[in-house]
PDB file of C-alpha atoms in Angstrom:
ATOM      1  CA  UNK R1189       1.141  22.740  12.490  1.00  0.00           C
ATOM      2  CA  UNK R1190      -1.600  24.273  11.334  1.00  0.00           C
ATOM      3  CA  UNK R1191      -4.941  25.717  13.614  1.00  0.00           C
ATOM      4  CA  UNK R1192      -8.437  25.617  12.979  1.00  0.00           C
ATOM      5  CA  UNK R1193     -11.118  27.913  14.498  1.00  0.00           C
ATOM      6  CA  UNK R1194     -14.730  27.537  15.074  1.00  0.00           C
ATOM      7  CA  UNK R1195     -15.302  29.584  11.483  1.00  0.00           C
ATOM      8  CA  UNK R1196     -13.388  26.784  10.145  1.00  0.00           C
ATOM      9  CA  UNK R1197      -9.987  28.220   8.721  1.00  0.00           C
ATOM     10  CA  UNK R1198      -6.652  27.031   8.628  1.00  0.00           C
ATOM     11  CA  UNK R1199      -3.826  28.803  10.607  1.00  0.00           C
ATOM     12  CA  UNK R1200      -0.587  28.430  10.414  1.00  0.00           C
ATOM     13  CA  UNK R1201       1.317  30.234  13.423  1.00  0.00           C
ATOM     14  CA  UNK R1202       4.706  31.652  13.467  1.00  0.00           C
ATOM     15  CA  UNK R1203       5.697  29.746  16.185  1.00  0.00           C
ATOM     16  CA  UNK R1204       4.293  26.989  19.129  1.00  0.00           C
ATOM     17  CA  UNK R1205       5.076  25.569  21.690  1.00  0.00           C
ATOM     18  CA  UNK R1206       3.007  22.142  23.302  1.00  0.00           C
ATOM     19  CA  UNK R1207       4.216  22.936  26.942  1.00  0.00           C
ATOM     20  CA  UNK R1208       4.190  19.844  29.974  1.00  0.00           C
ATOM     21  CA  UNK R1209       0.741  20.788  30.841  1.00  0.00           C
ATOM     22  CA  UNK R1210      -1.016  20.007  27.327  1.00  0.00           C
ATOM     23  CA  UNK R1211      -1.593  23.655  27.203  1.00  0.00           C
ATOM     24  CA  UNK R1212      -0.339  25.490  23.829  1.00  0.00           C
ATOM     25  CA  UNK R1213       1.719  28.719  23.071  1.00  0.00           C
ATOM     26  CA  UNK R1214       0.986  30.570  19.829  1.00  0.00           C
ATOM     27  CA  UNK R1215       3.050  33.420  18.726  1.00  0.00           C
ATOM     28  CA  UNK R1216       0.510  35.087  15.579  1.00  0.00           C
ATOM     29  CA  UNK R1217       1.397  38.004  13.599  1.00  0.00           C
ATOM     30  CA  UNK R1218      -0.576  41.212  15.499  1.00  0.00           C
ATOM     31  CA  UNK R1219      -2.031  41.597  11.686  1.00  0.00           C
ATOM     32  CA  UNK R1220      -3.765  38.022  11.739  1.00  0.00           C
ATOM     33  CA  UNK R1221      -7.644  37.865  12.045  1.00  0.00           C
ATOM     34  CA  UNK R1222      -7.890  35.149  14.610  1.00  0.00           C
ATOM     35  CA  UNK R1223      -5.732  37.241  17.012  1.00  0.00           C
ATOM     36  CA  UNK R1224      -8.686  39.927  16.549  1.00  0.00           C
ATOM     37  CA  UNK R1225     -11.628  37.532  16.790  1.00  0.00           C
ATOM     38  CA  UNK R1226      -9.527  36.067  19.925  1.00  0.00           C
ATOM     39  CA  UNK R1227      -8.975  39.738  21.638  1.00  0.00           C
ATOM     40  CA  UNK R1228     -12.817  39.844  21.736  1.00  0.00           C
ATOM     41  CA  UNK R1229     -13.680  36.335  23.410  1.00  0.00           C
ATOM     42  CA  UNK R1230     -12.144  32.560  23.514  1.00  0.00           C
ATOM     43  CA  UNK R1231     -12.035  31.203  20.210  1.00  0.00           C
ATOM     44  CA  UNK R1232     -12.684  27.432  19.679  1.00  0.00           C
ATOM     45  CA  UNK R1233      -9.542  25.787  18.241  1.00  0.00           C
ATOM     46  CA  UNK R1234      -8.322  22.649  16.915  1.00  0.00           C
ATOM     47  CA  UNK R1235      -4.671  22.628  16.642  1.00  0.00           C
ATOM     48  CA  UNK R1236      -2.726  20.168  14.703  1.00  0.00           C
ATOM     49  CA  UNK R1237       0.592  18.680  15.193  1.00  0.00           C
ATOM     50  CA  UNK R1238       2.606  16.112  12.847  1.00  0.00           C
ATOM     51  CA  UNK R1239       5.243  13.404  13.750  1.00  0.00           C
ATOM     52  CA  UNK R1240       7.301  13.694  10.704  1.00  0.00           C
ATOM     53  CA  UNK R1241       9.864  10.359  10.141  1.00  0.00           C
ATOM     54  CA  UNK R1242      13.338  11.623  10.847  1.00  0.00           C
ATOM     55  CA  UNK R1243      14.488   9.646   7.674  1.00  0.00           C
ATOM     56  CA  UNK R1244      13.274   9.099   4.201  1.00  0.00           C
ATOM     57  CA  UNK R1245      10.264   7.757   3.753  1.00  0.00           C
ATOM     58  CA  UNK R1246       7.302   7.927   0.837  1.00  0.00           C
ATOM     59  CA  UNK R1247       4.710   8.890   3.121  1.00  0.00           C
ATOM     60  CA  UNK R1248       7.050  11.160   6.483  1.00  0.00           C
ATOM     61  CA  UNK R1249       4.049  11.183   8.525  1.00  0.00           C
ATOM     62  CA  UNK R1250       4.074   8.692  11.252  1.00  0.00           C
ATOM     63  CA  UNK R1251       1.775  10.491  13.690  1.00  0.00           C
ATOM     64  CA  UNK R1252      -0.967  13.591  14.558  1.00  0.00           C
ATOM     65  CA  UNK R1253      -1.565  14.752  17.832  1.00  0.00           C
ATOM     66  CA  UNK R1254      -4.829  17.214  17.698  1.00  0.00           C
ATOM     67  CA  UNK R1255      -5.590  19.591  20.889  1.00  0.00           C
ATOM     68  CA  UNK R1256      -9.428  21.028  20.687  1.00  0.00           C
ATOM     69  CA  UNK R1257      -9.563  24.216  23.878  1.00  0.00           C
ATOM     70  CA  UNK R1258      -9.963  27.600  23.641  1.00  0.00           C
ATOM     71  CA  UNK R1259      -7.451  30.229  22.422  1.00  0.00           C
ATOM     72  CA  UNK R1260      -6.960  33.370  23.997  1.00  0.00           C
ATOM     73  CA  UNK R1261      -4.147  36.179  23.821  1.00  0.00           C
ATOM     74  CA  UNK R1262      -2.152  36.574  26.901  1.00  0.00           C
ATOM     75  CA  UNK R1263      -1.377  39.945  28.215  1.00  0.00           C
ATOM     76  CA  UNK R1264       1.955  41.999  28.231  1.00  0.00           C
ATOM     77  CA  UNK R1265       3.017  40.541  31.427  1.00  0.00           C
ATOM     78  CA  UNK R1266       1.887  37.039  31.199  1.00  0.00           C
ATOM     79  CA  UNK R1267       3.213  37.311  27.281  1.00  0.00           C
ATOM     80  CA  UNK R1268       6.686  37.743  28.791  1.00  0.00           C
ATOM     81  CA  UNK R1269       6.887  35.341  31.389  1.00  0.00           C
ATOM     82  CA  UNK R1270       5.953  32.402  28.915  1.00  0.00           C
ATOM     83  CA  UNK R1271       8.152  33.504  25.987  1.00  0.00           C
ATOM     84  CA  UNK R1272      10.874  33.028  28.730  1.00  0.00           C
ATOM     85  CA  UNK R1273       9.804  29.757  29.927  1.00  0.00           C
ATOM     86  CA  UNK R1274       9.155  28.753  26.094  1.00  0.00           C
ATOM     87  CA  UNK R1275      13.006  30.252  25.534  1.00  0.00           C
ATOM     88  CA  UNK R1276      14.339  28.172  28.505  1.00  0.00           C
ATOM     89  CA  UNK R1277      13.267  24.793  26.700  1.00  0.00           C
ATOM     90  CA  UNK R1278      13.235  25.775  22.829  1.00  0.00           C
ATOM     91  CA  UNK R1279      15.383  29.520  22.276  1.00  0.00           C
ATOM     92  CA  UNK R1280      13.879  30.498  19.097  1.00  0.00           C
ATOM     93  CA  UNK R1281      14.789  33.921  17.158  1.00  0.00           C
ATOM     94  CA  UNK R1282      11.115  34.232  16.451  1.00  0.00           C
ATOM     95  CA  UNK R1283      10.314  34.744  20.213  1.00  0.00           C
ATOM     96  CA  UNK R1284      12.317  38.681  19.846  1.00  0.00           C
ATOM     97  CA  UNK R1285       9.257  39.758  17.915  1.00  0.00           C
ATOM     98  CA  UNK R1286       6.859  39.416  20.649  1.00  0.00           C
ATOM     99  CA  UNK R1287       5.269  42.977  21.113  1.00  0.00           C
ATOM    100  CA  UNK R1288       7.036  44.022  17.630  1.00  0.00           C
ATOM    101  CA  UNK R1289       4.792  42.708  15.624  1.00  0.00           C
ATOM    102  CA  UNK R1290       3.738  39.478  16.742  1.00  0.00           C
ATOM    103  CA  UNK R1291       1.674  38.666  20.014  1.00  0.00           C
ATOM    104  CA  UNK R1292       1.570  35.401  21.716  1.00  0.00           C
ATOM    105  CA  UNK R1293      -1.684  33.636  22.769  1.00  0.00           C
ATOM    106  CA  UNK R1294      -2.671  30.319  25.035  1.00  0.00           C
ATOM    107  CA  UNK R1295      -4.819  27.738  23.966  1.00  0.00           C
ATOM    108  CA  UNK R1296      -5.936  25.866  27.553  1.00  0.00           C
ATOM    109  CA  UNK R1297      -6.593  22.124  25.999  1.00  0.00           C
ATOM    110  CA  UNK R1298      -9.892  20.177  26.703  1.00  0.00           C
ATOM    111  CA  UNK R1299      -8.767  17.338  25.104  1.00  0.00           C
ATOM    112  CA  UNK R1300      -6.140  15.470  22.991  1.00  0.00           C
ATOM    113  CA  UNK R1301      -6.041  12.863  20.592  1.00  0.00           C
ATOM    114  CA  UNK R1302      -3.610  10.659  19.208  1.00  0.00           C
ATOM    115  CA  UNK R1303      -3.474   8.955  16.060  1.00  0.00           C
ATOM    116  CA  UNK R1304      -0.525   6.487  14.483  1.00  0.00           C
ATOM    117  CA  UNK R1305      -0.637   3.175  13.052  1.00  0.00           C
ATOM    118  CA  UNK R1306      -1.092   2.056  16.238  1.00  0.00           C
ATOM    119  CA  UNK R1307      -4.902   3.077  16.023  1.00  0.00           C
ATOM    120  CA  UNK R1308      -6.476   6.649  17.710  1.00  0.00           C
ATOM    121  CA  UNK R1309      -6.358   7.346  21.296  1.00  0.00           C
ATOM    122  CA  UNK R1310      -8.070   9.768  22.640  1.00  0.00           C
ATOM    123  CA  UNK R1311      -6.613  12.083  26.116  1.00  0.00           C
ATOM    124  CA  UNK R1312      -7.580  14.064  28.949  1.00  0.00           C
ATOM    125  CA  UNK R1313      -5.132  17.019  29.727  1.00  0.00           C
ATOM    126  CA  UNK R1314      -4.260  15.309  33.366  1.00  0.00           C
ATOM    127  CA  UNK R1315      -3.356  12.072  31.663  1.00  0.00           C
ATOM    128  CA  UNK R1316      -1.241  13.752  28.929  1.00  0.00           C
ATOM    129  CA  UNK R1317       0.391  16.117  32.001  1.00  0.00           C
ATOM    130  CA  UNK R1318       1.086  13.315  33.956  1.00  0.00           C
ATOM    131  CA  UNK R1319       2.887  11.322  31.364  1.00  0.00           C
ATOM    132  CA  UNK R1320       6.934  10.826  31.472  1.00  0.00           C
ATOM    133  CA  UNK R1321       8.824  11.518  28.032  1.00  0.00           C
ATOM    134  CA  UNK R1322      10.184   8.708  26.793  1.00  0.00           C
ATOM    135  CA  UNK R1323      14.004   8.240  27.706  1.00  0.00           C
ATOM    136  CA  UNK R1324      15.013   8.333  23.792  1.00  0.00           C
ATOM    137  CA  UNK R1325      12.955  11.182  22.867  1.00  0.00           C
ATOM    138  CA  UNK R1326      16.081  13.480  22.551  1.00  0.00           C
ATOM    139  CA  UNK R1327      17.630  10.441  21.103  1.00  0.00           C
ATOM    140  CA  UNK R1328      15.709   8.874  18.399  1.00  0.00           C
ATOM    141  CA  UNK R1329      15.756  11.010  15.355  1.00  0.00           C
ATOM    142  CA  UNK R1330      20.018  11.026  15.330  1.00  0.00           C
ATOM    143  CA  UNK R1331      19.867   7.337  16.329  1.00  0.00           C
ATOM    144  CA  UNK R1332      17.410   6.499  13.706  1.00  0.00           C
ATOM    145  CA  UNK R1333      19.479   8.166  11.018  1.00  0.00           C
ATOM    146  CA  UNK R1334      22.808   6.485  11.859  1.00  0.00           C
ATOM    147  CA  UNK R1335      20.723   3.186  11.359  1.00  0.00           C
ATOM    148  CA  UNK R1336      19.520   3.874   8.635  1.00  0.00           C
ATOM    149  CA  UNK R1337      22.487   5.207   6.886  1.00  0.00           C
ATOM    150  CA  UNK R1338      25.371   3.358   8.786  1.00  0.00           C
ATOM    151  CA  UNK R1339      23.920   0.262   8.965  1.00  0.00           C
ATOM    152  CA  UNK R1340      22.174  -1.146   6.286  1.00  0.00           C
ATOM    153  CA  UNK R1341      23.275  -4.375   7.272  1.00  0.00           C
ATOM    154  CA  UNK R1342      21.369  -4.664  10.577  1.00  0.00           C
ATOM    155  CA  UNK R1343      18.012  -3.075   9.109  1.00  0.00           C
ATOM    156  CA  UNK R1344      18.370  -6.012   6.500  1.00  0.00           C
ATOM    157  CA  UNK R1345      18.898  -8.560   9.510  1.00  0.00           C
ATOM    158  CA  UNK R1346      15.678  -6.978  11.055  1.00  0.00           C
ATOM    159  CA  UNK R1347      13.580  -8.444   8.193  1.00  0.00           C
ATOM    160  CA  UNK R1348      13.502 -11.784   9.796  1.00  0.00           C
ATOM    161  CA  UNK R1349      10.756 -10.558  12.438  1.00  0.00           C
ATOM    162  CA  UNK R1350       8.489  -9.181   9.432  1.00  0.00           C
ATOM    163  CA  UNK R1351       5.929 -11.013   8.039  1.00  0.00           C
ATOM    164  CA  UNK R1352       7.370 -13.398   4.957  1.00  0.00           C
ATOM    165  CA  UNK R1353       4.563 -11.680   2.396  1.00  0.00           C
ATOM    166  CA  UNK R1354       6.111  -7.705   3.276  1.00  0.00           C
ATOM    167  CA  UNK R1355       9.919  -8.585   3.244  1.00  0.00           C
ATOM    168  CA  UNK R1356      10.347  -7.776  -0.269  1.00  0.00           C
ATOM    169  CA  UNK R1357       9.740  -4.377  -0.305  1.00  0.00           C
ATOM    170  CA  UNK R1358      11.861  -1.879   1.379  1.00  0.00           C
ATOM    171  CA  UNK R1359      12.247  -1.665   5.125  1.00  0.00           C
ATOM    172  CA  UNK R1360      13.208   1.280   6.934  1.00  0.00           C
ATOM    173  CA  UNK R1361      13.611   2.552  10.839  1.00  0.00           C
ATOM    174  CA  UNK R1362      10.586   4.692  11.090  1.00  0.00           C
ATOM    175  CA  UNK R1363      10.274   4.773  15.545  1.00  0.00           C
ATOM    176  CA  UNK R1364      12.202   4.101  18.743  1.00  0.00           C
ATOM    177  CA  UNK R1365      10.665   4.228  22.654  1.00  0.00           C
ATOM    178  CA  UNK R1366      11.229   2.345  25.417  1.00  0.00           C
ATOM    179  CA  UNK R1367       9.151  -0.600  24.695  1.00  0.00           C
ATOM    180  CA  UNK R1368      10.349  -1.415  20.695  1.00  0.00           C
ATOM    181  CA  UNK R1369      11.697  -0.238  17.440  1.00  0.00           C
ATOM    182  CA  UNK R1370       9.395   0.290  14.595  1.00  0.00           C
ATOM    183  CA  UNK R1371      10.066  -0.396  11.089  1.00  0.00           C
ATOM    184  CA  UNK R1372       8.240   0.927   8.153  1.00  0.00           C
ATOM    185  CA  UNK R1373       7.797  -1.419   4.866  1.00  0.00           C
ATOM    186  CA  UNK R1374       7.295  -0.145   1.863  1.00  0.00           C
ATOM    187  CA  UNK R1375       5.611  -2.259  -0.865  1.00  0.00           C
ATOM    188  CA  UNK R1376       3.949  -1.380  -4.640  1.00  0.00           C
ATOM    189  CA  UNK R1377       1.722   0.853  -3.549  1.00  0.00           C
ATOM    190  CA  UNK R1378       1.355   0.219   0.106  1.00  0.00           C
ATOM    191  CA  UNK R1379       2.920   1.298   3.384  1.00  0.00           C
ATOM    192  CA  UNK R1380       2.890  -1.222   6.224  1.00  0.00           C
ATOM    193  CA  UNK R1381       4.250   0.088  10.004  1.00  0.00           C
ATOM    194  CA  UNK R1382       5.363  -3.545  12.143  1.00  0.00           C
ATOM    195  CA  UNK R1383       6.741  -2.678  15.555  1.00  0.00           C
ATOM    196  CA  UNK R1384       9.625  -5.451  17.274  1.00  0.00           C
ATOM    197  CA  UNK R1385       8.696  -5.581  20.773  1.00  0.00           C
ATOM    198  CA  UNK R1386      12.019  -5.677  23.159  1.00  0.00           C
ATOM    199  CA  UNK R1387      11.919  -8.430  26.113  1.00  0.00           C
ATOM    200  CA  UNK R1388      11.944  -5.934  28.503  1.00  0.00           C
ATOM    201  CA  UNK R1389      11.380  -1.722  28.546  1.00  0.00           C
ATOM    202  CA  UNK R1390      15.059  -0.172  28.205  1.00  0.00           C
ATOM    203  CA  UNK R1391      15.854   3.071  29.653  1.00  0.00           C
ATOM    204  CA  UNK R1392      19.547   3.624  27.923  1.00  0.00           C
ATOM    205  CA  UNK R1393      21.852   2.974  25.579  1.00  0.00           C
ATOM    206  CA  UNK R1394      23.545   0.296  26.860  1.00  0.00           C
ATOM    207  CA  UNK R1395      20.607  -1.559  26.950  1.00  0.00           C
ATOM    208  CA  UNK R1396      19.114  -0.373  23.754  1.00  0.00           C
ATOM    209  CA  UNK R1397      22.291  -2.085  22.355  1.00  0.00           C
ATOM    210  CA  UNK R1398      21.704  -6.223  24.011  1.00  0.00           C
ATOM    211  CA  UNK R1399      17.545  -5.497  22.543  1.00  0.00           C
ATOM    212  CA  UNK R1400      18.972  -4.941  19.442  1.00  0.00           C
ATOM    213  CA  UNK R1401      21.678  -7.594  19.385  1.00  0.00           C
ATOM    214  CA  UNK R1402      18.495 -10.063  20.105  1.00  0.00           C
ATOM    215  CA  UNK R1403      16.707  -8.822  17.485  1.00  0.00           C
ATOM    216  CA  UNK R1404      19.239  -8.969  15.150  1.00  0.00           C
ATOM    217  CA  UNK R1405      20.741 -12.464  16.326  1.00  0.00           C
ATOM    218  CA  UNK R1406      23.958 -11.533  17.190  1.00  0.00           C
ATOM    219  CA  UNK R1407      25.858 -14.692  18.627  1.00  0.00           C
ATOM    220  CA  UNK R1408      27.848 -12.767  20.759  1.00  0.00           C
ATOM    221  CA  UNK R1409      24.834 -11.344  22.750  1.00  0.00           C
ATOM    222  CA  UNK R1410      24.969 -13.389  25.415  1.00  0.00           C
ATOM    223  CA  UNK R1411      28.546 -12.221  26.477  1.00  0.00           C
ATOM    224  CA  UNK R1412      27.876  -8.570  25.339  1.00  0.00           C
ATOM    225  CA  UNK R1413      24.312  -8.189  27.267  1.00  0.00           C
TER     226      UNK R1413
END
């Protein structure tokens, strides 16, 4: 998750936190030159965030999110009170070395942009504030696994939906939301992302389960879903 400042350097923080709001924490050794060029103004800042695949996969990247703002190191007080609220959601060891050490700064977004296979989309901070998380966010690394691990058989029965020329080469789970499951394929040389649209959104397991006995053709589905 590396940062990059106006003078054009890479920075690699301690710790972060992407909080509701689009805005970022950033917990920097007290040693680290941008916290020095930040103490004296707002520093332009690109930060950069990767969607690693929770399983396997030649190329683990499935997604960046960039946020360009300004960075600027929060005082004692204000330190504190975020830390907490970054505790609350994500406790983290790291956090103890605030004001031993380390000091934590904000960067206040000006805009976002996302890029998958999908194609590049780009944000405003209200629309990526205003946004619900997906209802398998907590869900969809530990599901994903178990699919691919457990259940070889149904990723195989999944290769029905993919185009004839890709089904050769190796297909794996690579994403799960409300609206689809995404598979990655993985032919000589190539990497090809195909996402299985569900008939309708799902919002829970149960119904995660009749989506995926459609896609996979279960004959029982119908009496299950």
């Amino acid at each position: 998750m590396p940062t990059r400042h106006a003078g054009g350097a890479r920075v690699v923080p301690e710790l972060h936190h992407v909080h509701a709001s689009g805005s970022v924490s950033i917990l920097l050794g007290d040693d680290d030159p941008l916290l020095a060029r930040a103490a004296e103004a707002e520093v332009a800042v690109m930060f950069e965030l990767t969607d690693q695949a929770p399983v396997d996969l030649r190329e683990p990247v499935r997604g960046l999110l960039w946020i360009t703002g300004w960075l600027r190191p929060l005082g004692p007080a204000a330190a504190r009170a975020r830390a907490v609220a970054v505790a609350e959601t994500r406790p983290d060891p790291r956090l103890l070395d605030l004001g031993h050490g380390a000091s934590l700064l904000r960067l206040t977004p000006a805009s976002l942009v996302l890029a998958d296979a999908e194609g590049t989309h780009s944000l405003r901070p209200h629309v990526f504030s205003a946004a619900s998380p997906d209802p398998f966010a907590e869900y969809e690394t530990t599901w994903l696994r178990h699919l691919a691990h457990e259940h070889a058989d149904v990723v195989a029965s999944l290769a029905r939906h993919v185009p004839g020329e890709l089904r050769g080469g190796r297909i794996r789970p690579l994403g799960l939301d409300r609206f689809g499951l995404r598979l990655r394929i993985e032919t000589e040389g190539e990497d090809h992302d195909v996402r299985l649209a569900f008939s309708r959104p799902v919002s829970n397991p149960a119904e995660l389960g009749s989506e995926m006995r459609r896609l996979v053709g279960c004959p029982f589905r119908s009496r299950r879903g």
